[in-house]
PDB file of C-alpha atoms in Angstrom:
ATOM      1  CA  MET A  83       0.000   0.000   0.000  1.00 50.00           C
ATOM      2  CA  LYS A  84       1.341   3.366  -0.994  1.00 57.00           C
ATOM      3  CA  ARG A  85       1.332   6.184   1.549  1.00 60.00           C
ATOM      4  CA  HIS A  86       1.152   9.857   0.703  1.00 57.00           C
ATOM      5  CA  SER A  87       3.627  12.028   2.446  1.00 60.00           C
ATOM      6  CA  PRO A  88       2.083  14.907   4.416  1.00 63.00           C
ATOM      7  CA  GLY A  89       3.803  17.657   2.360  1.00 62.00           C
ATOM      8  CA  ARG A  90       2.552  16.482  -1.021  1.00 73.00           C
ATOM      9  CA  VAL A  91      -0.260  18.234  -2.910  1.00 73.00           C
ATOM     10  CA  ASN A  92      -2.874  16.103  -4.579  1.00 81.00           C
ATOM     11  CA  ILE A  93      -3.241  17.669  -8.048  1.00 87.00           C
ATOM     12  CA  LYS A  94      -6.377  15.685  -8.897  1.00 87.00           C
ATOM     13  CA  VAL A  95      -8.250  17.104  -5.906  1.00 85.00           C
ATOM     14  CA  ILE A  96      -7.196  20.658  -6.779  1.00 88.00           C
ATOM     15  CA  VAL A  97      -8.288  20.233 -10.412  1.00 88.00           C
ATOM     16  CA  ILE A  98     -11.646  18.840  -9.301  1.00 89.00           C
ATOM     17  CA  LEU A  99     -12.184  21.670  -6.812  1.00 91.00           C
ATOM     18  CA  VAL A 100     -11.292  24.362  -9.368  1.00 90.00           C
ATOM     19  CA  SER A 101     -13.605  22.720 -11.917  1.00 92.00           C
ATOM     20  CA  VAL A 102     -16.476  22.639  -9.422  1.00 92.00           C
ATOM     21  CA  VAL A 103     -15.943  26.310  -8.531  1.00 92.00           C
ATOM     22  CA  ILE A 104     -15.906  27.291 -12.222  1.00 92.00           C
ATOM     23  CA  VAL A 105     -19.116  25.336 -12.887  1.00 91.00           C
ATOM     24  CA  LEU A 106     -20.811  26.974  -9.888  1.00 92.00           C
ATOM     25  CA  VAL A 107     -19.760  30.488 -10.925  1.00 91.00           C
ATOM     26  CA  VAL A 108     -20.869  29.988 -14.538  1.00 90.00           C
ATOM     27  CA  GLY A 109     -24.126  28.453 -13.304  1.00 91.00           C
ATOM     28  CA  ALA A 110     -24.765  31.452 -11.055  1.00 91.00           C
ATOM     29  CA  PHE A 111     -24.247  33.867 -13.955  1.00 92.00           C
ATOM     30  CA  VAL A 112     -26.525  31.860 -16.231  1.00 89.00           C
ATOM     31  CA  ALA A 113     -29.198  31.639 -13.525  1.00 89.00           C
ATOM     32  CA  ARG A 114     -28.960  35.400 -12.940  1.00 89.00           C
ATOM     33  CA  HIS A 115     -29.378  36.067 -16.659  1.00 88.00           C
ATOM     34  CA  VAL A 116     -32.356  33.720 -16.973  1.00 86.00           C
ATOM     35  CA  ARG A 117     -34.017  35.246 -13.886  1.00 87.00           C
ATOM     36  CA  ARG A 118     -33.385  38.762 -15.174  1.00 84.00           C
ATOM     37  CA  GLU A 119     -34.916  37.941 -18.559  1.00 87.00           C
ATOM     38  CA  TYR A 120     -37.930  36.302 -16.919  1.00 89.00           C
ATOM     39  CA  LEU A 121     -38.552  39.280 -14.617  1.00 85.00           C
ATOM     40  CA  SER A 122     -38.087  41.712 -17.510  1.00 86.00           C
ATOM     41  CA  LYS A 123     -40.608  39.871 -19.636  1.00 91.00           C
ATOM     42  CA  GLN A 124     -43.054  39.737 -16.734  1.00 92.00           C
ATOM     43  CA  SER A 125     -42.693  43.483 -16.036  1.00 89.00           C
ATOM     44  CA  LEU A 126     -43.066  44.407 -19.696  1.00 92.00           C
ATOM     45  CA  THR A 127     -46.164  42.254 -20.105  1.00 94.00           C
ATOM     46  CA  ALA A 128     -47.773  43.812 -17.033  1.00 94.00           C
ATOM     47  CA  ALA A 129     -46.760  47.320 -18.143  1.00 93.00           C
ATOM     48  CA  ASN A 130     -48.192  46.895 -21.633  1.00 94.00           C
ATOM     49  CA  ALA A 131     -51.439  45.454 -20.248  1.00 96.00           C
ATOM     50  CA  ALA A 132     -51.825  48.406 -17.869  1.00 94.00           C
ATOM     51  CA  TYR A 133     -50.926  50.801 -20.699  1.00 95.00           C
ATOM     52  CA  GLU A 134     -53.658  49.332 -22.901  1.00 96.00           C
ATOM     53  CA  ARG A 135     -56.167  49.677 -20.040  1.00 95.00           C
ATOM     54  CA  GLN A 136     -54.921  53.250 -19.567  1.00 95.00           C
ATOM     55  CA  ASP A 137     -54.076  52.483 -15.959  1.00 95.00           C
ATOM     56  CA  TRP A 138     -51.252  55.012 -16.048  1.00 95.00           C
ATOM     57  CA  PRO A 139     -49.869  54.669 -12.491  1.00 95.00           C
ATOM     58  CA  GLU A 140     -49.723  50.880 -12.805  1.00 95.00           C
ATOM     59  CA  ALA A 141     -48.139  51.110 -16.263  1.00 95.00           C
ATOM     60  CA  CYS A 142     -45.492  53.509 -14.941  1.00 94.00           C
ATOM     61  CA  LYS A 143     -44.695  51.207 -12.038  1.00 95.00           C
ATOM     62  CA  HIS A 144     -44.121  48.225 -14.321  1.00 94.00           C
ATOM     63  CA  PHE A 145     -42.242  50.236 -16.953  1.00 95.00           C
ATOM     64  CA  VAL A 146     -39.850  51.405 -14.222  1.00 94.00           C
ATOM     65  CA  GLU A 147     -39.344  47.796 -13.092  1.00 94.00           C
ATOM     66  CA  TYR A 148     -38.577  46.851 -16.689  1.00 94.00           C
ATOM     67  CA  MET A 149     -36.231  49.804 -17.224  1.00 93.00           C
ATOM     68  CA  HIS A 150     -34.193  48.817 -14.171  1.00 91.00           C
ATOM     69  CA  ARG A 151     -33.068  45.858 -16.262  1.00 89.00           C
ATOM     70  CA  ASN A 152     -33.386  47.207 -19.837  1.00 88.00           C
ATOM     71  CA  LEU A 153     -32.778  50.919 -19.985  1.00 85.00           C
ATOM     72  CA  ASP A 154     -32.422  51.521 -23.701  1.00 86.00           C
ATOM     73  CA  ASN A 155     -35.679  50.229 -25.164  1.00 91.00           C
ATOM     74  CA  PRO A 156     -37.077  53.132 -27.260  1.00 92.00           C
ATOM     75  CA  GLU A 157     -40.643  51.813 -27.359  1.00 93.00           C
ATOM     76  CA  VAL A 158     -40.726  51.487 -23.578  1.00 94.00           C
ATOM     77  CA  LEU A 159     -39.228  54.954 -23.083  1.00 95.00           C
ATOM     78  CA  ARG A 160     -41.929  56.464 -25.331  1.00 93.00           C
ATOM     79  CA  LYS A 161     -44.751  54.611 -23.606  1.00 95.00           C
ATOM     80  CA  TYR A 162     -43.350  55.460 -20.185  1.00 96.00           C
ATOM     81  CA  ALA A 163     -43.194  59.172 -21.034  1.00 95.00           C
ATOM     82  CA  LYS A 164     -46.763  59.114 -22.336  1.00 95.00           C
ATOM     83  CA  ALA A 165     -47.998  57.210 -19.274  1.00 96.00           C
ATOM     84  CA  VAL A 166     -46.231  59.584 -16.886  1.00 96.00           C
ATOM     85  CA  LEU A 167     -47.724  62.619 -18.598  1.00 94.00           C
ATOM     86  CA  SER A 168     -51.196  61.023 -18.548  1.00 94.00           C
ATOM     87  CA  ILE A 169     -51.349  60.751 -14.757  1.00 93.00           C
ATOM     88  CA  GLU A 170     -53.567  63.435 -13.283  1.00 91.00           C
ATOM     89  CA  PRO A 171     -52.951  65.811 -11.683  1.00 89.00           C
ATOM     90  CA  LEU A 172     -49.699  66.502 -13.512  1.00 87.00           C
ATOM     91  CA  ASP A 173     -46.892  67.622 -11.228  1.00 89.00           C
ATOM     92  CA  ASN A 174     -43.209  68.551 -11.543  1.00 91.00           C
ATOM     93  CA  LYS A 175     -42.050  65.075 -10.567  1.00 93.00           C
ATOM     94  CA  GLN A 176     -43.947  63.529 -13.463  1.00 93.00           C
ATOM     95  CA  ILE A 177     -42.722  66.181 -15.892  1.00 94.00           C
ATOM     96  CA  ASN A 178     -39.134  65.506 -14.829  1.00 94.00           C
ATOM     97  CA  LYS A 179     -39.645  61.788 -15.403  1.00 95.00           C
ATOM     98  CA  ALA A 180     -40.995  62.472 -18.887  1.00 95.00           C
ATOM     99  CA  LEU A 181     -38.091  64.842 -19.585  1.00 95.00           C
ATOM    100  CA  TRP A 182     -35.649  62.139 -18.492  1.00 95.00           C
ATOM    101  CA  SER A 183     -37.335  59.636 -20.775  1.00 95.00           C
ATOM    102  CA  TYR A 184     -37.305  61.918 -23.829  1.00 93.00           C
ATOM    103  CA  ARG A 185     -33.685  62.960 -23.195  1.00 93.00           C
ATOM    104  CA  ARG A 186     -32.715  59.302 -23.027  1.00 94.00           C
ATOM    105  CA  LEU A 187     -34.570  58.693 -26.291  1.00 92.00           C
ATOM    106  CA  LEU A 188     -32.740  61.590 -27.908  1.00 90.00           C
ATOM    107  CA  ARG A 189     -29.421  59.939 -26.999  1.00 89.00           C
ATOM    108  CA  ILE A 190     -30.294  56.467 -28.244  1.00 90.00           C
ATOM    109  CA  GLU A 191     -32.453  57.334 -31.281  1.00 81.00           C
ATOM    110  CA  PRO A 192     -31.062  60.367 -33.060  1.00 73.00           C
ATOM    111  CA  ASP A 193     -33.003  59.404 -36.225  1.00 69.00           C
ATOM    112  CA  ASP A 194     -36.297  60.247 -34.508  1.00 62.00           C
ATOM    113  CA  ASP A 195     -34.835  63.568 -33.492  1.00 72.00           C
ATOM    114  CA  PRO A 196     -37.627  65.945 -34.702  1.00 79.00           C
ATOM    115  CA  GLU A 197     -40.442  64.123 -32.913  1.00 84.00           C
ATOM    116  CA  ILE A 198     -38.486  63.777 -29.685  1.00 90.00           C
ATOM    117  CA  CYS A 199     -37.254  67.379 -29.885  1.00 89.00           C
ATOM    118  CA  GLU A 200     -40.811  68.601 -30.260  1.00 90.00           C
ATOM    119  CA  LYS A 201     -41.923  66.703 -27.151  1.00 92.00           C
ATOM    120  CA  LEU A 202     -38.941  68.061 -25.216  1.00 93.00           C
ATOM    121  CA  ALA A 203     -39.637  71.590 -26.412  1.00 92.00           C
ATOM    122  CA  GLU A 204     -43.261  71.369 -25.249  1.00 92.00           C
ATOM    123  CA  LEU A 205     -42.098  70.272 -21.814  1.00 94.00           C
ATOM    124  CA  TYR A 206     -39.385  72.944 -21.632  1.00 93.00           C
ATOM    125  CA  ILE A 207     -41.937  75.613 -22.530  1.00 91.00           C
ATOM    126  CA  TYR A 208     -44.312  74.233 -19.906  1.00 91.00           C
ATOM    127  CA  THR A 209     -41.558  74.315 -17.256  1.00 91.00           C
ATOM    128  CA  ASN A 210     -40.175  77.616 -18.560  1.00 89.00           C
ATOM    129  CA  ASN A 211     -36.724  76.061 -19.043  1.00 90.00           C
ATOM    130  CA  LEU A 212     -35.680  78.399 -21.830  1.00 88.00           C
ATOM    131  CA  ARG A 213     -31.997  77.477 -21.837  1.00 89.00           C
ATOM    132  CA  GLU A 214     -32.810  73.852 -22.679  1.00 91.00           C
ATOM    133  CA  LEU A 215     -35.452  75.046 -25.129  1.00 90.00           C
ATOM    134  CA  SER A 216     -32.735  77.040 -26.902  1.00 88.00           C
ATOM    135  CA  TYR A 217     -30.535  73.943 -27.102  1.00 89.00           C
ATOM    136  CA  ILE A 218     -33.379  71.942 -28.651  1.00 89.00           C
ATOM    137  CA  ALA A 219     -34.142  74.764 -31.094  1.00 88.00           C
ATOM    138  CA  GLU A 220     -30.502  74.855 -32.236  1.00 87.00           C
ATOM    139  CA  ARG A 221     -30.412  71.107 -32.600  1.00 86.00           C
ATOM    140  CA  VAL A 222     -33.508  71.108 -34.820  1.00 86.00           C
ATOM    141  CA  LEU A 223     -32.315  74.122 -36.830  1.00 85.00           C
ATOM    142  CA  GLU A 224     -29.020  72.367 -37.609  1.00 86.00           C
ATOM    143  CA  GLN A 225     -30.991  69.707 -39.452  1.00 84.00           C
ATOM    144  CA  GLU A 226     -33.848  71.892 -40.707  1.00 84.00           C
ATOM    145  CA  PRO A 227     -32.858  75.585 -40.912  1.00 84.00           C
ATOM    146  CA  GLN A 228     -36.385  76.660 -41.918  1.00 85.00           C
ATOM    147  CA  ASN A 229     -38.260  74.788 -39.192  1.00 83.00           C
ATOM    148  CA  VAL A 230     -40.838  77.340 -38.033  1.00 87.00           C
ATOM    149  CA  LYS A 231     -41.412  75.811 -34.618  1.00 87.00           C
ATOM    150  CA  ALA A 232     -37.693  75.730 -33.852  1.00 85.00           C
ATOM    151  CA  LEU A 233     -37.346  79.337 -34.990  1.00 84.00           C
ATOM    152  CA  LEU A 234     -40.167  80.297 -32.616  1.00 85.00           C
ATOM    153  CA  TRP A 235     -38.484  78.400 -29.783  1.00 86.00           C
ATOM    154  CA  ARG A 236     -35.267  80.301 -30.411  1.00 85.00           C
ATOM    155  CA  VAL A 237     -37.120  83.650 -30.514  1.00 83.00           C
ATOM    156  CA  LYS A 238     -38.902  82.794 -27.260  1.00 83.00           C
ATOM    157  CA  HIS A 239     -35.544  82.170 -25.597  1.00 79.00           C
ATOM    158  CA  LEU A 240     -33.968  85.322 -27.012  1.00 79.00           C
ATOM    159  CA  MET A 241     -36.917  87.492 -25.963  1.00 78.00           C
ATOM    160  CA  ALA A 242     -36.867  86.061 -22.455  1.00 76.00           C
ATOM    161  CA  THR A 243     -33.139  86.669 -22.086  1.00 73.00           C
ATOM    162  CA  GLY A 244     -33.407  90.295 -23.218  1.00 69.00           C
ATOM    163  CA  LYS A 245     -31.862  89.793 -26.654  1.00 66.00           C
ATOM    164  CA  LYS A 246     -34.728  91.399 -28.559  1.00 57.00           C
ATOM    165  CA  ASP A 247     -32.529  92.736 -31.360  1.00 58.00           C
ATOM    166  CA  LYS A 248     -31.183  89.266 -32.072  1.00 58.00           C
ATOM    167  CA  ALA A 249     -34.732  87.855 -31.935  1.00 53.00           C
ATOM    168  CA  ARG A 250     -35.863  90.253 -34.661  1.00 54.00           C
ATOM    169  CA  GLU A 251     -33.251  88.914 -37.043  1.00 58.00           C
TER     170      GLU A 251
END
């Protein structure tokens, strides 16, 4: 019978232990991903159902749950902004949430720029945030120099900041 000396390392045991640890770690990541996808799908389904029923607070709640896991879904950002703005009475907190949503959309979908810019401009006018309104106006005018709405947004900003001569141009 062969005896192992006390100072010797059993390579087979180490390889088995490392393999088991790797399998457990990979399994944990896969399980996390599967759980995340399941919860996302569940939240989105509930959000869309509430949206269709026009249960705006419930839709917002579920859209937020979904966005915690999937932030850059343009359709969800649009629906969330609409749902937030549909809750009555409308307050500053809701407007800020809608602004956040439209700003995020502007970053991830520059092709839909005019529609998103128009929504942002409406909200900036409502909140009297003329500096941001000016930024949106310039952004639209870069693409469409003759856009009447954007020209009016720029004039509104210039008039409010005391630059009446520039506004007349």
